[in-house]
Amino acid sequence: MDDRSMMNNNDRVSTNDTDDVPVSPTRRTVVRATAVTGVGIAGLGLAACGGSSGSGGSGSASGGGGTTVAKADVPVGGGKILGDAKVVVTQPTSGSFKAFSAICTHAGCTVGSVADGEIVCPCHGSHFSIKDGSVTSGPAPKPLPAKTVTAEGSSLKIS
């Protein structure tokens, strides 16, 4: 009798031990992980939605917690987007300055231009009046919130 025949079933070493074998992820696990990662990346893209094209730029911050811009930088009948401060300053008529949040009330994008008496959001096409920030064409549901404009010599302070 050889040694193998003397072993009973309890003494045998299993060669099929699954605890030590690395398990590959299933296709479903990989697809789910990819989908979750893709949603996270898409969310980051939405957070950066918008921008300032053309009439953008930034004013200079002042010590009082506001932003300043030169009056000469804001054209009559138009405006200037201060991207860093998230503000748009307009001059509907000569010497009359207005300021509004540059964040569109539709989807939170930064407005992109001021043209033909309107502030335009590039994301979904909302237009706002340079006079009072009201919606002139949707899909934005509300006007742009107004900011306070104070003239200080040749500059405007927006708060």
Short mmCIF file of N, CA and C in Angstrom, two decimals:
data_model
loop_
_atom_site.label_atom_id
_atom_site.label_comp_id
_atom_site.label_asym_id
_atom_site.label_seq_id
_atom_site.Cartn_x
_atom_site.Cartn_y
_atom_site.Cartn_z
N MET A 1 0.84 -1.15 0.00
CA MET A 1 0.00 0.00 0.00
C MET A 1 0.90 1.23 0.00
N ASP A 2 0.58 2.17 -0.83
CA ASP A 2 1.41 3.37 -0.82
C ASP A 2 0.81 4.43 0.11
N ASP A 3 1.59 5.49 0.34
CA ASP A 3 1.18 6.52 1.31
C ASP A 3 -0.10 7.23 0.89
N ARG A 4 -0.33 7.35 -0.38
CA ARG A 4 -1.52 8.05 -0.83
C ARG A 4 -2.79 7.30 -0.49
N SER A 5 -2.74 6.05 -0.55
CA SER A 5 -3.94 5.27 -0.26
C SER A 5 -4.26 5.24 1.21
N MET A 6 -3.32 5.58 2.09
CA MET A 6 -3.55 5.57 3.52
C MET A 6 -4.19 6.87 4.02
N MET A 7 -4.18 7.92 3.22
CA MET A 7 -4.79 9.19 3.64
C MET A 7 -6.29 9.08 3.54
N ASN A 8 -6.96 9.66 4.50
CA ASN A 8 -8.40 9.74 4.34
C ASN A 8 -8.75 11.10 3.76
N ASN A 9 -9.98 11.34 3.46
CA ASN A 9 -10.39 12.59 2.80
C ASN A 9 -10.10 13.83 3.63
N ASN A 10 -10.11 13.74 4.95
CA ASN A 10 -9.85 14.90 5.81
C ASN A 10 -8.39 15.30 5.82
N ASP A 11 -7.50 14.37 5.48
CA ASP A 11 -6.07 14.66 5.50
C ASP A 11 -5.56 15.26 4.19
N ARG A 12 -6.35 15.22 3.19
CA ARG A 12 -5.90 15.70 1.89
C ARG A 12 -5.86 17.23 1.85
N VAL A 13 -4.91 17.77 1.16
CA VAL A 13 -4.77 19.21 0.97
C VAL A 13 -5.56 19.60 -0.27
N SER A 14 -6.37 20.56 -0.11
CA SER A 14 -7.19 21.00 -1.24
C SER A 14 -6.37 21.86 -2.17
N THR A 15 -6.51 21.59 -3.42
CA THR A 15 -5.83 22.42 -4.42
C THR A 15 -6.84 23.38 -5.05
N ASN A 16 -8.04 23.40 -4.52
CA ASN A 16 -9.10 24.26 -5.05
C ASN A 16 -9.51 25.31 -4.02
N ASP A 17 -8.58 25.82 -3.26
CA ASP A 17 -8.86 26.79 -2.20
C ASP A 17 -9.09 28.17 -2.83
N THR A 18 -10.33 28.65 -2.79
CA THR A 18 -10.67 29.92 -3.44
C THR A 18 -10.32 31.13 -2.60
N ASP A 19 -9.97 30.95 -1.34
CA ASP A 19 -9.62 32.10 -0.49
C ASP A 19 -8.32 32.77 -0.91
N ASP A 20 -7.44 32.02 -1.54
CA ASP A 20 -6.14 32.57 -1.92
C ASP A 20 -6.07 32.99 -3.38
N VAL A 21 -7.13 32.76 -4.12
CA VAL A 21 -7.13 33.08 -5.55
C VAL A 21 -7.67 34.49 -5.73
N PRO A 22 -6.94 35.36 -6.43
CA PRO A 22 -7.47 36.71 -6.66
C PRO A 22 -8.71 36.63 -7.55
N VAL A 23 -9.69 37.45 -7.20
CA VAL A 23 -10.95 37.45 -7.93
C VAL A 23 -10.96 38.66 -8.86
N SER A 24 -11.25 38.43 -10.12
CA SER A 24 -11.34 39.52 -11.08
C SER A 24 -12.71 40.17 -10.94
N PRO A 25 -12.78 41.49 -11.12
CA PRO A 25 -14.09 42.14 -11.03
C PRO A 25 -14.98 41.69 -12.17
N THR A 26 -16.25 41.66 -11.90
CA THR A 26 -17.21 41.30 -12.95
C THR A 26 -17.37 42.47 -13.90
N ARG A 27 -17.92 42.22 -15.04
CA ARG A 27 -18.18 43.27 -16.02
C ARG A 27 -19.11 44.32 -15.41
N ARG A 28 -20.10 43.87 -14.65
CA ARG A 28 -21.05 44.78 -14.02
C ARG A 28 -20.34 45.74 -13.06
N THR A 29 -19.40 45.21 -12.28
CA THR A 29 -18.66 46.05 -11.34
C THR A 29 -17.85 47.12 -12.08
N VAL A 30 -17.21 46.72 -13.17
CA VAL A 30 -16.40 47.66 -13.94
C VAL A 30 -17.29 48.74 -14.56
N VAL A 31 -18.44 48.34 -15.12
CA VAL A 31 -19.35 49.30 -15.73
C VAL A 31 -19.87 50.28 -14.69
N ARG A 32 -20.25 49.79 -13.53
CA ARG A 32 -20.75 50.68 -12.47
C ARG A 32 -19.68 51.67 -12.03
N ALA A 33 -18.47 51.20 -11.82
CA ALA A 33 -17.38 52.08 -11.38
C ALA A 33 -17.10 53.15 -12.44
N THR A 34 -17.14 52.75 -13.69
CA THR A 34 -16.92 53.70 -14.77
C THR A 34 -18.03 54.74 -14.81
N ALA A 35 -19.26 54.31 -14.63
CA ALA A 35 -20.40 55.23 -14.65
C ALA A 35 -20.31 56.22 -13.51
N VAL A 36 -19.97 55.76 -12.33
CA VAL A 36 -19.86 56.66 -11.17
C VAL A 36 -18.74 57.66 -11.39
N THR A 37 -17.61 57.21 -11.89
CA THR A 37 -16.50 58.12 -12.16
C THR A 37 -16.89 59.13 -13.23
N GLY A 38 -17.58 58.67 -14.26
CA GLY A 38 -18.02 59.58 -15.33
C GLY A 38 -18.96 60.64 -14.83
N VAL A 39 -19.88 60.29 -13.93
CA VAL A 39 -20.81 61.27 -13.36
C VAL A 39 -20.04 62.30 -12.55
N GLY A 40 -19.06 61.86 -11.80
CA GLY A 40 -18.25 62.80 -11.01
C GLY A 40 -17.50 63.78 -11.89
N ILE A 41 -16.94 63.29 -12.98
CA ILE A 41 -16.21 64.15 -13.89
C ILE A 41 -17.16 65.10 -14.60
N ALA A 42 -18.33 64.60 -15.00
CA ALA A 42 -19.32 65.47 -15.65
C ALA A 42 -19.75 66.57 -14.70
N GLY A 43 -19.90 66.26 -13.43
CA GLY A 43 -20.28 67.27 -12.43
C GLY A 43 -19.24 68.37 -12.34
N LEU A 44 -17.97 67.99 -12.44
CA LEU A 44 -16.92 69.00 -12.41
C LEU A 44 -17.02 69.91 -13.63
N GLY A 45 -17.36 69.31 -14.77
CA GLY A 45 -17.52 70.11 -15.98
C GLY A 45 -18.65 71.11 -15.84
N LEU A 46 -19.76 70.72 -15.22
CA LEU A 46 -20.88 71.63 -15.02
C LEU A 46 -20.53 72.75 -14.07
N ALA A 47 -19.72 72.44 -13.08
CA ALA A 47 -19.33 73.49 -12.15
C ALA A 47 -18.54 74.58 -12.86
N ALA A 48 -17.85 74.21 -13.93
CA ALA A 48 -17.06 75.18 -14.67
C ALA A 48 -17.81 75.74 -15.86
N CYS A 49 -19.06 75.46 -15.96
CA CYS A 49 -19.88 75.88 -17.08
C CYS A 49 -19.85 77.39 -17.24
N GLY A 50 -19.80 77.87 -18.43
CA GLY A 50 -19.83 79.30 -18.68
C GLY A 50 -18.44 79.85 -18.87
N GLY A 51 -18.27 81.04 -18.52
CA GLY A 51 -17.00 81.70 -18.71
C GLY A 51 -17.26 83.09 -19.25
N SER A 52 -16.22 83.81 -19.50
CA SER A 52 -16.42 85.14 -20.04
C SER A 52 -15.73 85.20 -21.38
N SER A 53 -16.51 85.47 -22.41
CA SER A 53 -15.95 85.58 -23.74
C SER A 53 -16.17 87.00 -24.24
N GLY A 54 -15.21 87.53 -24.87
CA GLY A 54 -15.35 88.85 -25.47
C GLY A 54 -15.29 89.96 -24.44
N SER A 55 -16.41 90.34 -23.87
CA SER A 55 -16.46 91.50 -23.00
C SER A 55 -16.11 91.17 -21.56
N GLY A 56 -15.49 90.03 -21.34
CA GLY A 56 -15.13 89.63 -19.98
C GLY A 56 -13.95 90.39 -19.46
N GLY A 57 -13.41 89.89 -18.37
CA GLY A 57 -12.28 90.53 -17.74
C GLY A 57 -12.57 90.65 -16.27
N SER A 58 -11.70 91.34 -15.58
CA SER A 58 -11.95 91.48 -14.16
C SER A 58 -11.61 92.87 -13.71
N GLY A 59 -12.33 93.31 -12.72
CA GLY A 59 -12.03 94.58 -12.09
C GLY A 59 -10.99 94.33 -11.02
N SER A 60 -10.62 95.38 -10.33
CA SER A 60 -9.68 95.18 -9.25
C SER A 60 -10.42 95.20 -7.93
N ALA A 61 -10.01 94.32 -7.05
CA ALA A 61 -10.65 94.25 -5.74
C ALA A 61 -10.22 95.45 -4.93
N SER A 62 -11.15 95.96 -4.12
CA SER A 62 -10.80 97.07 -3.24
C SER A 62 -10.89 96.60 -1.80
N GLY A 63 -10.35 97.37 -0.90
CA GLY A 63 -10.30 96.98 0.51
C GLY A 63 -11.65 96.81 1.17
N GLY A 64 -12.71 97.42 0.65
CA GLY A 64 -14.01 97.39 1.29
C GLY A 64 -14.85 96.16 0.96
N GLY A 65 -14.26 95.13 0.40
CA GLY A 65 -15.01 93.93 0.10
C GLY A 65 -15.75 94.00 -1.22
N GLY A 66 -15.56 95.05 -1.99
CA GLY A 66 -16.22 95.17 -3.28
C GLY A 66 -15.23 95.04 -4.41
N THR A 67 -15.69 95.39 -5.60
CA THR A 67 -14.85 95.35 -6.79
C THR A 67 -14.91 96.72 -7.43
N THR A 68 -13.84 97.13 -8.04
CA THR A 68 -13.84 98.41 -8.74
C THR A 68 -13.55 98.21 -10.21
N VAL A 69 -14.07 99.13 -11.01
CA VAL A 69 -13.81 99.13 -12.45
C VAL A 69 -13.82 100.58 -12.90
N ALA A 70 -13.00 100.88 -13.88
CA ALA A 70 -12.96 102.25 -14.43
C ALA A 70 -14.25 102.51 -15.21
N LYS A 71 -14.81 103.71 -15.02
CA LYS A 71 -16.02 104.09 -15.76
C LYS A 71 -15.78 103.97 -17.27
N ALA A 72 -14.59 104.35 -17.70
CA ALA A 72 -14.25 104.33 -19.13
C ALA A 72 -14.27 102.91 -19.71
N ASP A 73 -14.18 101.89 -18.87
CA ASP A 73 -14.19 100.50 -19.34
C ASP A 73 -15.60 99.96 -19.58
N VAL A 74 -16.62 100.74 -19.22
CA VAL A 74 -18.01 100.29 -19.37
C VAL A 74 -18.66 101.13 -20.47
N PRO A 75 -18.86 100.54 -21.65
CA PRO A 75 -19.39 101.32 -22.77
C PRO A 75 -20.87 101.70 -22.60
N VAL A 76 -21.24 102.87 -23.13
CA VAL A 76 -22.64 103.31 -23.12
C VAL A 76 -23.44 102.33 -23.99
N GLY A 77 -24.57 101.88 -23.46
CA GLY A 77 -25.41 100.92 -24.18
C GLY A 77 -24.90 99.49 -24.10
N GLY A 78 -23.87 99.27 -23.32
CA GLY A 78 -23.27 97.94 -23.19
C GLY A 78 -22.85 97.66 -21.77
N GLY A 79 -21.80 96.90 -21.61
CA GLY A 79 -21.35 96.56 -20.27
C GLY A 79 -20.03 95.84 -20.28
N LYS A 80 -19.60 95.49 -19.10
CA LYS A 80 -18.34 94.76 -18.91
C LYS A 80 -18.57 93.67 -17.86
N ILE A 81 -18.13 92.46 -18.20
CA ILE A 81 -18.22 91.33 -17.27
C ILE A 81 -16.92 91.26 -16.49
N LEU A 82 -17.06 91.27 -15.17
CA LEU A 82 -15.90 91.13 -14.28
C LEU A 82 -15.91 89.68 -13.79
N GLY A 83 -15.29 88.81 -14.57
CA GLY A 83 -15.36 87.37 -14.35
C GLY A 83 -14.92 86.91 -12.98
N ASP A 84 -13.80 87.45 -12.49
CA ASP A 84 -13.29 87.02 -11.18
C ASP A 84 -14.26 87.37 -10.06
N ALA A 85 -14.94 88.51 -10.19
CA ALA A 85 -15.87 88.97 -9.16
C ALA A 85 -17.29 88.45 -9.39
N LYS A 86 -17.52 87.81 -10.55
CA LYS A 86 -18.85 87.29 -10.90
C LYS A 86 -19.89 88.41 -10.93
N VAL A 87 -19.49 89.53 -11.57
CA VAL A 87 -20.34 90.72 -11.66
C VAL A 87 -20.33 91.21 -13.10
N VAL A 88 -21.46 91.75 -13.55
CA VAL A 88 -21.53 92.44 -14.83
C VAL A 88 -21.98 93.87 -14.55
N VAL A 89 -21.22 94.84 -15.08
CA VAL A 89 -21.52 96.26 -14.90
C VAL A 89 -22.00 96.80 -16.25
N THR A 90 -23.10 97.53 -16.24
CA THR A 90 -23.64 98.07 -17.49
C THR A 90 -23.81 99.59 -17.40
N GLN A 91 -23.94 100.21 -18.58
CA GLN A 91 -24.21 101.64 -18.68
C GLN A 91 -25.32 101.81 -19.73
N PRO A 92 -26.58 101.62 -19.29
CA PRO A 92 -27.70 101.70 -20.24
C PRO A 92 -27.78 103.04 -20.96
N THR A 93 -27.56 104.13 -20.23
CA THR A 93 -27.52 105.47 -20.82
C THR A 93 -26.29 106.17 -20.27
N SER A 94 -25.83 107.18 -20.94
CA SER A 94 -24.60 107.88 -20.55
C SER A 94 -24.65 108.34 -19.08
N GLY A 95 -23.68 107.90 -18.31
CA GLY A 95 -23.56 108.30 -16.90
C GLY A 95 -24.42 107.50 -15.93
N SER A 96 -25.23 106.56 -16.41
CA SER A 96 -26.09 105.73 -15.55
C SER A 96 -25.51 104.32 -15.52
N PHE A 97 -25.00 103.91 -14.36
CA PHE A 97 -24.35 102.61 -14.25
C PHE A 97 -25.18 101.66 -13.39
N LYS A 98 -25.23 100.42 -13.81
CA LYS A 98 -25.95 99.35 -13.09
C LYS A 98 -24.99 98.18 -12.93
N ALA A 99 -25.25 97.33 -11.95
CA ALA A 99 -24.44 96.13 -11.78
C ALA A 99 -25.33 94.98 -11.33
N PHE A 100 -24.98 93.80 -11.80
CA PHE A 100 -25.76 92.60 -11.49
C PHE A 100 -24.83 91.43 -11.27
N SER A 101 -25.36 90.40 -10.65
CA SER A 101 -24.62 89.15 -10.56
C SER A 101 -24.40 88.64 -11.99
N ALA A 102 -23.24 88.08 -12.26
CA ALA A 102 -22.95 87.53 -13.58
C ALA A 102 -23.31 86.05 -13.65
N ILE A 103 -23.99 85.54 -12.64
CA ILE A 103 -24.39 84.13 -12.60
C ILE A 103 -25.82 84.00 -13.10
N CYS A 104 -26.00 83.29 -14.20
CA CYS A 104 -27.32 83.12 -14.80
C CYS A 104 -28.25 82.39 -13.82
N THR A 105 -29.47 82.86 -13.74
CA THR A 105 -30.44 82.27 -12.80
C THR A 105 -31.05 80.98 -13.33
N HIS A 106 -30.67 80.57 -14.53
CA HIS A 106 -31.19 79.31 -15.07
C HIS A 106 -30.39 78.12 -14.56
N ALA A 107 -29.10 78.06 -14.90
CA ALA A 107 -28.30 76.87 -14.55
C ALA A 107 -26.98 77.22 -13.87
N GLY A 108 -26.82 78.49 -13.49
CA GLY A 108 -25.62 78.86 -12.74
C GLY A 108 -24.38 79.13 -13.57
N CYS A 109 -24.53 79.25 -14.88
CA CYS A 109 -23.39 79.57 -15.73
C CYS A 109 -23.04 81.05 -15.58
N THR A 110 -21.80 81.41 -15.89
CA THR A 110 -21.41 82.81 -15.91
C THR A 110 -21.82 83.39 -17.26
N VAL A 111 -22.46 84.57 -17.24
CA VAL A 111 -22.86 85.20 -18.50
C VAL A 111 -21.61 85.43 -19.33
N GLY A 112 -21.79 85.49 -20.66
CA GLY A 112 -20.62 85.52 -21.52
C GLY A 112 -20.39 86.78 -22.31
N SER A 113 -21.44 87.59 -22.51
CA SER A 113 -21.26 88.80 -23.31
C SER A 113 -22.37 89.81 -23.01
N VAL A 114 -22.10 91.04 -23.43
CA VAL A 114 -23.09 92.12 -23.35
C VAL A 114 -23.14 92.72 -24.75
N ALA A 115 -24.33 92.63 -25.38
CA ALA A 115 -24.47 93.13 -26.75
C ALA A 115 -25.91 93.55 -27.01
N ASP A 116 -26.06 94.59 -27.79
CA ASP A 116 -27.39 95.05 -28.21
C ASP A 116 -28.34 95.28 -27.03
N GLY A 117 -27.83 95.85 -25.96
CA GLY A 117 -28.66 96.17 -24.80
C GLY A 117 -29.03 94.97 -23.94
N GLU A 118 -28.36 93.83 -24.17
CA GLU A 118 -28.67 92.63 -23.39
C GLU A 118 -27.41 91.95 -22.87
N ILE A 119 -27.57 91.31 -21.72
CA ILE A 119 -26.54 90.46 -21.13
C ILE A 119 -26.90 89.04 -21.57
N VAL A 120 -25.95 88.33 -22.15
CA VAL A 120 -26.25 87.04 -22.76
C VAL A 120 -25.50 85.91 -22.06
N CYS A 121 -26.25 84.85 -21.72
CA CYS A 121 -25.64 83.65 -21.15
C CYS A 121 -25.39 82.66 -22.29
N PRO A 122 -24.14 82.20 -22.43
CA PRO A 122 -23.82 81.31 -23.54
C PRO A 122 -24.31 79.86 -23.35
N CYS A 123 -24.64 79.48 -22.16
CA CYS A 123 -24.98 78.07 -21.91
C CYS A 123 -26.29 77.64 -22.54
N HIS A 124 -27.35 78.38 -22.30
CA HIS A 124 -28.67 77.97 -22.80
C HIS A 124 -29.43 79.11 -23.46
N GLY A 125 -28.75 80.24 -23.69
CA GLY A 125 -29.34 81.33 -24.46
C GLY A 125 -30.22 82.31 -23.72
N SER A 126 -30.14 82.36 -22.40
CA SER A 126 -30.93 83.37 -21.68
C SER A 126 -30.36 84.76 -21.96
N HIS A 127 -31.27 85.75 -22.04
CA HIS A 127 -30.88 87.15 -22.26
C HIS A 127 -31.51 87.98 -21.14
N PHE A 128 -30.74 88.99 -20.69
CA PHE A 128 -31.18 89.86 -19.60
C PHE A 128 -31.00 91.31 -20.02
N SER A 129 -31.88 92.19 -19.54
CA SER A 129 -31.80 93.61 -19.84
C SER A 129 -30.62 94.25 -19.12
N ILE A 130 -29.90 95.15 -19.83
CA ILE A 130 -28.81 95.87 -19.17
C ILE A 130 -29.36 96.96 -18.25
N LYS A 131 -30.64 97.29 -18.37
CA LYS A 131 -31.25 98.35 -17.55
C LYS A 131 -31.57 97.88 -16.14
N ASP A 132 -32.13 96.66 -16.03
CA ASP A 132 -32.60 96.21 -14.71
C ASP A 132 -32.33 94.72 -14.44
N GLY A 133 -31.65 94.04 -15.35
CA GLY A 133 -31.34 92.62 -15.15
C GLY A 133 -32.50 91.68 -15.40
N SER A 134 -33.63 92.21 -15.86
CA SER A 134 -34.80 91.36 -16.09
C SER A 134 -34.58 90.42 -17.27
N VAL A 135 -35.28 89.31 -17.26
CA VAL A 135 -35.17 88.32 -18.33
C VAL A 135 -35.88 88.86 -19.57
N THR A 136 -35.16 88.94 -20.70
CA THR A 136 -35.78 89.35 -21.94
C THR A 136 -36.09 88.14 -22.82
N SER A 137 -35.38 87.04 -22.62
CA SER A 137 -35.73 85.76 -23.24
C SER A 137 -35.13 84.64 -22.40
N GLY A 138 -35.92 83.55 -22.27
CA GLY A 138 -35.58 82.45 -21.37
C GLY A 138 -34.51 81.53 -21.89
N PRO A 139 -34.25 80.51 -21.12
CA PRO A 139 -35.05 79.84 -20.11
C PRO A 139 -34.87 80.32 -18.66
N ALA A 140 -34.08 81.35 -18.44
CA ALA A 140 -33.87 81.82 -17.06
C ALA A 140 -35.21 82.18 -16.42
N PRO A 141 -35.44 81.72 -15.17
CA PRO A 141 -36.72 81.97 -14.51
C PRO A 141 -36.81 83.30 -13.78
N LYS A 142 -35.65 83.90 -13.45
CA LYS A 142 -35.64 85.13 -12.65
C LYS A 142 -34.61 86.10 -13.20
N PRO A 143 -34.75 87.39 -12.86
CA PRO A 143 -33.74 88.38 -13.27
C PRO A 143 -32.41 88.14 -12.57
N LEU A 144 -31.38 88.76 -13.11
CA LEU A 144 -30.07 88.73 -12.44
C LEU A 144 -30.17 89.60 -11.20
N PRO A 145 -29.70 89.13 -10.05
CA PRO A 145 -29.75 89.95 -8.83
C PRO A 145 -28.90 91.22 -8.98
N ALA A 146 -29.48 92.34 -8.56
CA ALA A 146 -28.79 93.63 -8.65
C ALA A 146 -27.71 93.75 -7.59
N LYS A 147 -26.69 94.51 -7.92
CA LYS A 147 -25.60 94.87 -7.00
C LYS A 147 -25.63 96.38 -6.82
N THR A 148 -24.95 96.87 -5.81
CA THR A 148 -24.88 98.30 -5.55
C THR A 148 -23.68 98.88 -6.28
N VAL A 149 -23.90 99.99 -7.01
CA VAL A 149 -22.83 100.68 -7.73
C VAL A 149 -22.64 102.05 -7.10
N THR A 150 -21.42 102.37 -6.74
CA THR A 150 -21.10 103.68 -6.16
C THR A 150 -19.98 104.30 -7.00
N ALA A 151 -20.22 105.52 -7.50
CA ALA A 151 -19.19 106.23 -8.27
C ALA A 151 -18.17 106.83 -7.31
N GLU A 152 -16.89 106.61 -7.61
CA GLU A 152 -15.80 107.17 -6.83
C GLU A 152 -14.79 107.76 -7.81
N GLY A 153 -14.99 109.02 -8.16
CA GLY A 153 -14.11 109.66 -9.16
C GLY A 153 -14.31 109.04 -10.52
N SER A 154 -13.22 108.52 -11.10
CA SER A 154 -13.30 107.90 -12.42
C SER A 154 -13.55 106.39 -12.34
N SER A 155 -13.82 105.91 -11.14
CA SER A 155 -14.07 104.48 -10.94
C SER A 155 -15.46 104.21 -10.40
N LEU A 156 -15.85 102.96 -10.50
CA LEU A 156 -17.11 102.49 -9.93
C LEU A 156 -16.79 101.40 -8.93
N LYS A 157 -17.41 101.47 -7.77
CA LYS A 157 -17.26 100.42 -6.77
C LYS A 157 -18.54 99.61 -6.77
N ILE A 158 -18.41 98.29 -6.89
CA ILE A 158 -19.57 97.40 -6.92
C ILE A 158 -19.53 96.52 -5.68
N SER A 159 -20.67 96.53 -4.96
CA SER A 159 -20.75 95.70 -3.75
C SER A 159 -22.11 95.03 -3.66
#
